[in-house]
Tab-separated table of C-alpha atoms and ligand atoms in Angstrom:
chain	number	residue	atom	x	y	z
A	1	UNK	CA	39.151	28.421	35.135
A	2	UNK	CA	36.375	25.834	35.136
A	3	UNK	CA	36.275	23.242	37.870
A	4	UNK	CA	34.175	20.177	38.421
A	5	UNK	CA	32.498	20.099	41.837
A	6	UNK	CA	32.014	16.772	43.557
A	7	UNK	CA	30.234	15.957	46.837
A	8	UNK	CA	31.571	13.130	48.980
A	9	UNK	CA	30.317	11.753	52.286
A	10	UNK	CA	32.036	13.568	55.128
A	11	UNK	CA	32.396	10.604	57.434
A	12	UNK	CA	30.854	7.186	57.151
A	13	UNK	CA	31.016	4.004	55.171
A	14	UNK	CA	31.526	5.732	51.823
A	15	UNK	CA	34.141	8.324	52.807
A	16	UNK	CA	37.415	6.453	52.709
A	17	UNK	CA	36.758	4.558	49.497
A	18	UNK	CA	35.388	7.646	47.731
A	19	UNK	CA	38.605	9.541	48.483
A	20	UNK	CA	40.573	6.376	47.679
A	21	UNK	CA	39.214	6.142	44.159
A	22	UNK	CA	40.130	9.789	43.484
A	23	UNK	CA	43.605	9.115	44.801
A	24	UNK	CA	43.976	6.054	42.532
A	25	UNK	CA	42.978	8.350	39.669
A	26	UNK	CA	46.124	10.348	40.477
A	27	UNK	CA	44.184	13.262	41.963
A	28	UNK	CA	46.052	14.928	44.820
A	29	UNK	CA	44.567	16.972	47.627
A	30	UNK	CA	46.520	19.620	49.531
A	31	UNK	CA	48.233	18.502	52.746
A	32	UNK	CA	45.951	20.752	54.704
A	33	UNK	CA	42.639	18.906	54.786
A	34	UNK	CA	39.585	21.055	55.374
A	35	UNK	CA	36.634	19.192	56.820
A	36	UNK	CA	34.186	20.898	54.486
A	37	UNK	CA	35.765	21.838	51.193
A	38	UNK	CA	38.957	21.099	49.336
A	39	UNK	CA	40.496	21.745	45.919
A	40	UNK	CA	42.699	19.228	44.145
A	41	UNK	CA	46.195	20.458	43.372
A	42	UNK	CA	46.657	18.719	40.017
A	43	UNK	CA	43.142	18.353	38.549
A	44	UNK	CA	40.323	20.918	38.218
A	45	UNK	CA	38.229	19.353	40.968
A	46	UNK	CA	36.615	20.899	44.034
A	47	UNK	CA	35.397	18.550	46.763
A	48	UNK	CA	32.587	19.269	49.204
A	49	UNK	CA	32.182	16.996	52.216
A	50	UNK	CA	28.538	16.460	53.191
A	51	UNK	CA	26.205	14.062	54.999
A	52	UNK	CA	25.324	11.376	52.507
A	53	UNK	CA	21.567	12.118	52.721
A	54	UNK	CA	22.197	15.672	51.465
A	55	UNK	CA	24.234	14.696	48.401
A	56	UNK	CA	21.366	13.989	45.922
A	57	UNK	CA	19.749	17.364	46.748
A	58	UNK	CA	23.028	19.280	46.234
A	59	UNK	CA	23.580	17.504	42.920
A	60	UNK	CA	20.007	18.101	41.759
A	61	UNK	CA	20.105	21.833	42.402
A	62	UNK	CA	23.556	22.268	40.898
A	63	UNK	CA	25.509	23.296	44.012
A	64	UNK	CA	27.785	20.435	42.977
A	65	UNK	CA	28.007	18.754	39.557
A	66	UNK	CA	28.465	15.189	40.721
A	67	UNK	CA	28.452	13.120	43.905
A	68	UNK	CA	29.300	9.689	45.239
A	69	UNK	CA	26.460	8.057	47.162
A	70	UNK	CA	24.801	4.710	47.893
A	71	UNK	CA	22.385	3.794	45.141
A	72	UNK	CA	19.787	3.033	47.846
A	73	UNK	CA	19.762	6.728	48.775
A	74	UNK	CA	19.339	7.780	45.127
A	75	UNK	CA	16.383	5.426	44.675
A	76	UNK	CA	14.780	6.518	47.949
A	77	UNK	CA	15.013	10.237	47.273
A	78	UNK	CA	13.785	10.115	43.647
A	79	UNK	CA	15.543	13.371	42.744
A	80	UNK	CA	16.383	14.531	39.229
A	81	UNK	CA	19.869	13.076	39.075
A	82	UNK	CA	21.389	10.379	36.862
A	83	UNK	CA	23.585	7.482	37.877
A	84	UNK	CA	26.614	7.793	35.609
A	85	UNK	CA	28.942	5.116	37.017
A	86	UNK	CA	28.605	2.162	39.359
A	87	UNK	CA	31.688	2.099	41.553
A	88	UNK	CA	31.776	-1.429	42.977
A	89	UNK	CA	32.158	-0.649	46.682
A	90	UNK	CA	29.821	-0.282	49.704
A	91	UNK	CA	27.844	-3.216	48.330
A	92	UNK	CA	24.780	-4.124	50.353
A	93	UNK	CA	21.165	-5.125	49.942
A	94	UNK	CA	17.924	-3.742	51.302
A	95	UNK	CA	15.975	-6.643	52.751
A	96	UNK	CA	12.849	-7.381	54.710
A	97	UNK	CA	13.506	-9.225	57.948
A	98	UNK	CA	11.178	-10.728	60.544
A	99	UNK	CA	11.693	-11.921	64.146
A	100	UNK	CA	13.229	-15.383	63.972
A	101	UNK	CA	10.351	-16.961	65.874
A	102	UNK	CA	7.792	-15.658	63.329
A	103	UNK	CA	6.082	-18.223	61.111
A	104	UNK	CA	7.139	-16.861	57.731
A	105	UNK	CA	5.492	-18.599	54.814
A	106	UNK	CA	5.802	-15.974	52.098
A	107	UNK	CA	5.373	-12.320	51.269
A	108	UNK	CA	1.708	-12.388	52.380
A	109	UNK	CA	3.135	-12.410	55.908
A	110	UNK	CA	3.515	-8.623	55.624
A	111	UNK	CA	-0.163	-8.011	54.934
A	112	UNK	CA	-1.500	-5.589	57.604
A	113	UNK	CA	1.862	-5.670	59.414
A	114	UNK	CA	3.951	-2.716	60.618
A	115	UNK	CA	7.363	-2.459	58.909
A	116	UNK	CA	10.055	-0.126	60.272
A	117	UNK	CA	12.561	1.286	57.769
A	118	UNK	CA	14.682	4.280	56.800
A	119	UNK	CA	13.644	3.699	53.177
A	120	UNK	CA	9.854	4.265	53.172
A	121	UNK	CA	9.576	5.092	49.461
A	122	UNK	CA	11.453	2.043	48.228
A	123	UNK	CA	9.646	-0.253	50.657
A	124	UNK	CA	6.180	1.154	49.842
A	125	UNK	CA	6.840	0.823	46.096
A	126	UNK	CA	8.009	-2.754	46.581
A	127	UNK	CA	4.926	-3.711	48.629
A	128	UNK	CA	2.630	-2.027	46.116
A	129	UNK	CA	4.188	-4.023	43.289
A	130	UNK	CA	3.619	-7.185	45.304
A	131	UNK	CA	0.053	-6.039	46.098
A	132	UNK	CA	0.623	-6.177	49.848
A	133	UNK	CA	-1.054	-3.652	52.114
A	134	UNK	CA	1.132	-2.929	55.120
A	135	UNK	CA	1.970	0.024	57.338
A	136	UNK	CA	5.429	1.453	56.682
A	137	UNK	CA	6.884	3.309	59.679
A	138	UNK	CA	9.840	5.583	58.920
A	139	UNK	CA	12.629	5.649	61.500
A	140	UNK	CA	16.019	7.148	60.876
A	141	UNK	CA	18.374	4.901	62.835
A	142	UNK	CA	18.643	1.600	64.740
A	143	UNK	CA	15.857	0.134	62.663
A	144	UNK	CA	16.799	-3.371	63.763
A	145	UNK	CA	15.603	-2.876	67.331
A	146	UNK	CA	12.074	-1.823	66.284
A	147	UNK	CA	10.468	-5.291	66.603
A	148	UNK	CA	11.986	-6.012	70.028
A	149	UNK	CA	10.634	-2.750	71.483
A	150	UNK	CA	7.190	-3.316	70.003
A	151	UNK	CA	7.434	-0.530	67.424
A	152	UNK	CA	6.990	-2.806	64.417
A	153	UNK	CA	6.410	-6.417	63.345
A	154	UNK	CA	9.241	-6.454	60.849
A	155	UNK	CA	11.999	-4.279	59.385
A	156	UNK	CA	13.414	-3.373	55.992
A	157	UNK	CA	17.083	-2.494	56.436
A	158	UNK	CA	20.434	-2.528	54.687
A	159	UNK	CA	22.354	-5.752	55.130
A	160	UNK	CA	25.933	-6.578	54.251
A	161	UNK	CA	27.318	-9.410	56.397
A	162	UNK	CA	23.949	-10.134	58.048
A	163	UNK	CA	25.403	-10.033	61.562
A	164	UNK	CA	23.301	-7.053	62.734
A	165	UNK	CA	20.090	-8.918	61.905
A	166	UNK	CA	21.399	-12.041	63.590
A	167	UNK	CA	22.355	-10.153	66.771
A	168	UNK	CA	18.889	-8.679	66.935
A	169	UNK	CA	17.051	-11.972	66.511
A	170	UNK	CA	15.863	-11.185	62.982
A	171	UNK	CA	15.821	-13.360	59.858
A	172	UNK	CA	16.206	-11.961	56.365
A	173	UNK	CA	13.273	-13.151	54.271
A	174	UNK	CA	12.993	-11.002	51.115
A	175	UNK	CA	15.579	-8.996	49.199
A	176	UNK	CA	14.130	-5.733	47.892
A	177	UNK	CA	17.180	-4.444	46.038
A	178	UNK	CA	20.948	-4.571	45.775
A	179	UNK	CA	22.982	-1.421	46.111
A	180	UNK	CA	26.536	-0.164	45.724
A	181	UNK	CA	28.248	3.219	45.666
A	182	UNK	CA	27.431	5.117	42.484
A	183	UNK	CA	28.440	8.406	40.924
A	184	UNK	CA	25.498	10.692	40.222
A	185	UNK	CA	25.343	13.814	38.116
A	186	UNK	CA	22.849	16.536	37.435
A	187	UNK	CA	21.753	16.605	33.862
A	188	UNK	CA	22.658	20.188	33.030
A	189	UNK	CA	26.463	20.449	33.063
A	190	UNK	CA	28.157	23.241	31.114
A	191	UNK	CA	30.156	21.791	28.174
A	192	UNK	CA	33.499	22.816	29.766
A	193	UNK	CA	32.555	21.065	33.011
A	194	UNK	CA	31.241	18.023	31.132
A	195	UNK	CA	34.658	17.773	29.495
A	196	UNK	CA	36.384	17.642	32.893
A	197	UNK	CA	33.884	14.999	33.985
A	198	UNK	CA	34.724	12.901	30.905
A	199	UNK	CA	38.414	13.085	31.811
A	200	UNK	CA	37.631	11.989	35.380
A	201	UNK	CA	35.369	9.131	34.211
A	202	UNK	CA	38.097	7.925	31.856
A	203	UNK	CA	40.484	7.645	34.807
A	204	UNK	CA	37.859	6.023	37.034
A	205	UNK	CA	37.126	3.404	34.386
A	206	UNK	CA	40.849	2.565	34.143
A	207	UNK	CA	40.941	2.106	37.929
A	208	UNK	CA	37.785	-0.047	37.968
A	209	UNK	CA	39.073	-2.216	35.082
A	210	UNK	CA	42.337	-2.777	36.904
A	211	UNK	CA	40.506	-3.847	40.071
A	212	UNK	CA	38.519	-6.490	38.196
A	213	UNK	CA	41.463	-7.897	36.273
A	214	UNK	CA	44.810	-9.495	37.050
A	215	UNK	CA	47.915	-9.976	34.953
A	216	UNK	CA	48.770	-13.672	34.646
A	217	UNK	CA	52.082	-15.230	33.598
A	218	UNK	CA	52.731	-18.931	33.275
A	219	UNK	CA	55.060	-21.410	31.641
A	220	UNK	CA	53.635	-24.146	29.452
A	221	UNK	CA	54.792	-26.838	27.054
A	222	UNK	CA	54.377	-25.636	23.467
A	223	UNK	CA	51.912	-28.454	22.798
A	224	UNK	CA	49.489	-26.865	25.307
A	225	UNK	CA	49.654	-23.286	23.974
A	226	UNK	CA	46.511	-23.593	21.880
A	227	UNK	CA	44.313	-24.974	24.697
A	228	UNK	CA	45.712	-22.521	27.242
A	229	UNK	CA	45.185	-19.469	25.029
A	230	UNK	CA	41.568	-20.550	24.573
A	231	UNK	CA	41.189	-20.373	28.341
A	232	UNK	CA	43.016	-17.026	28.577
A	233	UNK	CA	41.819	-14.777	25.788
A	234	UNK	CA	43.530	-11.642	27.190
A	235	UNK	CA	42.811	-8.079	26.049
A	236	UNK	CA	43.503	-8.834	22.408
A	237	UNK	CA	45.264	-12.175	22.502
A	238	UNK	CA	47.893	-13.523	24.906
A	239	UNK	CA	51.594	-12.746	24.507
A	240	UNK	CA	53.669	-15.886	23.931
A	241	UNK	CA	57.443	-15.808	24.435
A	242	UNK	CA	59.806	-18.756	23.972
A	243	UNK	CA	61.669	-19.950	27.070
A	244	UNK	CA	65.386	-20.807	26.988
A	245	UNK	CA	64.284	-24.414	27.549
A	246	UNK	CA	63.255	-25.599	24.090
A	247	UNK	CA	59.692	-26.846	23.783
A	248	UNK	CA	58.428	-24.430	26.436
A	249	UNK	CA	56.890	-20.948	26.303
A	250	UNK	CA	55.879	-18.217	28.705
A	251	UNK	CA	52.273	-17.056	28.255
A	252	UNK	CA	51.188	-13.595	29.481
A	253	UNK	CA	47.579	-12.523	29.609
A	254	UNK	CA	44.876	-10.727	31.569
A	255	UNK	CA	42.272	-12.628	33.540
A	256	UNK	CA	39.207	-11.538	35.462
A	257	UNK	CA	39.843	-11.907	39.173
A	258	UNK	CA	36.642	-13.893	39.733
A	259	UNK	CA	37.371	-16.239	36.818
A	260	UNK	CA	40.909	-17.077	37.909
A	261	UNK	CA	39.913	-19.649	40.550
A	262	UNK	CA	37.602	-21.341	38.082
A	263	UNK	CA	40.324	-21.926	35.480
A	264	UNK	CA	43.354	-22.606	37.673
A	265	UNK	CA	42.743	-26.385	37.817
A	266	UNK	CA	42.294	-26.591	34.046
A	267	UNK	CA	45.521	-24.635	33.527
A	268	UNK	CA	47.412	-27.051	35.757
A	269	UNK	CA	45.918	-30.072	34.002
A	270	UNK	CA	47.079	-28.653	30.665
A	271	UNK	CA	50.631	-28.592	32.028
A	272	UNK	CA	50.965	-24.942	33.101
A	273	UNK	CA	53.699	-24.309	35.675
A	274	UNK	CA	55.042	-21.342	37.605
A	275	UNK	CA	51.749	-19.469	37.462
A	276	UNK	CA	52.022	-15.854	38.690
A	277	UNK	CA	49.006	-13.585	39.150
A	278	UNK	CA	49.871	-9.922	39.566
A	279	UNK	CA	47.714	-6.879	40.336
A	280	UNK	CA	47.281	-4.340	37.562
A	281	UNK	CA	47.677	-0.706	38.521
A	282	UNK	CA	45.701	0.907	35.671
A	283	UNK	CA	44.038	-0.602	32.635
A	284	UNK	CA	43.013	1.319	29.516
A	285	UNK	CA	41.332	-0.482	26.645
B	1	PRT	O1	26.309	10.538	58.597
B	1	PRT	P1	25.771	10.203	57.245
B	1	PRT	O2	24.301	10.554	57.100
B	1	PRT	O3	26.633	10.771	56.141
B	1	PRT	O4	25.909	8.613	57.087
B	1	PRT	P2	24.861	7.430	57.360
B	1	PRT	O5	25.029	6.966	58.757
B	1	PRT	O6	23.498	7.786	56.865
B	1	PRT	O7	25.387	6.335	56.329
B	1	PRT	P3	26.489	5.205	56.462
B	1	PRT	O8	27.848	5.799	56.433
B	1	PRT	O9	26.146	4.240	57.553
B	1	PRT	O10	26.181	4.418	55.092
B	1	PRT	C1	26.357	5.034	53.869
B	1	PRT	C2	25.999	4.065	52.757
B	1	PRT	O11	26.807	2.880	52.862
B	1	PRT	C3	24.583	3.514	52.771
B	1	PRT	O12	23.633	4.421	52.229
B	1	PRT	C4	24.729	2.264	51.904
B	1	PRT	O13	24.655	2.616	50.540
B	1	PRT	C5	26.157	1.801	52.205
B	1	PRT	N1	26.200	0.600	53.051
B	1	PRT	C6	26.834	-0.549	52.720
B	1	PRT	C7	25.657	0.414	54.267
B	1	PRT	C8	25.959	-0.877	54.664
B	1	PRT	N2	26.705	-1.455	53.686
B	1	PRT	C9	25.505	-1.351	55.962
B	1	PRT	N3	25.777	-2.506	56.299
B	1	PRT	N4	24.953	1.242	55.078
B	1	PRT	C10	24.542	0.805	56.284
B	1	PRT	N5	24.786	-0.454	56.734
B	1	PRT	C11	24.264	-0.758	58.113
B	1	PRT	C12	22.829	-1.243	58.116
B	1	PRT	O14	21.937	-0.158	58.145
B	1	PRT	C13	22.780	-2.076	59.404
B	1	PRT	O15	22.628	-1.262	60.532
B	1	PRT	O16	25.023	-1.779	58.709
B	1	PRT	C14	24.183	-2.668	59.433
B	1	PRT	C15	24.147	-4.016	58.750
B	1	PRT	O17	25.425	-4.485	58.470
B	1	PRT	P4	25.766	-6.053	58.628
B	1	PRT	O18	27.160	-6.203	58.097
B	1	PRT	O19	25.673	-6.378	60.076
B	1	PRT	O20	24.758	-6.820	57.794
B	2	ZN	ZN1	22.941	9.447	56.116
């Protein structure tokens, strides 16, 4: 029987959420968890656990069909793989940072400077585009200490909360790119395997949709239904049910999580009461 082979990070920032998304897709792994390889019990999926740096190479040469990896790593390695889905976790940015006492007046600062990074290709391409000549020094870990030990004048490193830079006396001055976990694929899947991948992507999309959206229920006077439904378009259009109290209705709809806080005040002003916002488990359009 055909199986789809996926590579996930063995242990690190991507591991838990990569397994989590498969689990939300209803894919079950055997109780016995091998550290290297596993086969799902209810979906034709084989999972290989690797160091994240190795995943693009394994996908490119077909040892696995797909992988979950930080987009930063895909862009750095420039291998023949395609990003087939952005997954919305492990969000971060690759930024240039300088010692906080440096007089930073603009990107020209980096001219003839030494920049330490684990992403030499991305950083060199960025500097070239900006027509800055600088020396890019590749180091594989603890990039942020490079300026304080005299190894470099500046760094280009991944940032999420910014606290690592702060602790090391560095200031973020230029964002090079934004990154998140992505699913990559090699471009030569057998049709039977591509079919399994389509089934997996369908499930993943339902999970991602449900994360972005919430189910909203509220009570409103009938006179406000029109204005409220304009604020809450829903998947097709909102469901409106009469309440036992005459003159009032219950309105059910779907709202984007990040839009909810923007419209809540307007809903209240229009007379909405008893507003409930409920997570959605899966969402298929
Ligand atoms: O062992 P293996 O090689 O598999 O793992 P790794 O150590 O190379 O990678 P890992 O697990 O640290 O990161 C995997 C991926 O997570 C990265 O390639 C990014 O796509 C993503 N990611 C998201 C991050 C961060 N956020 C992040 N903050 N990767 C690293 N960091 C580091 C950053 O390098 C810096 O040291 O966290 C520090 C900054 O964090 P803040 O919150 O202090 O700004
Ligand atoms: Zn790594």
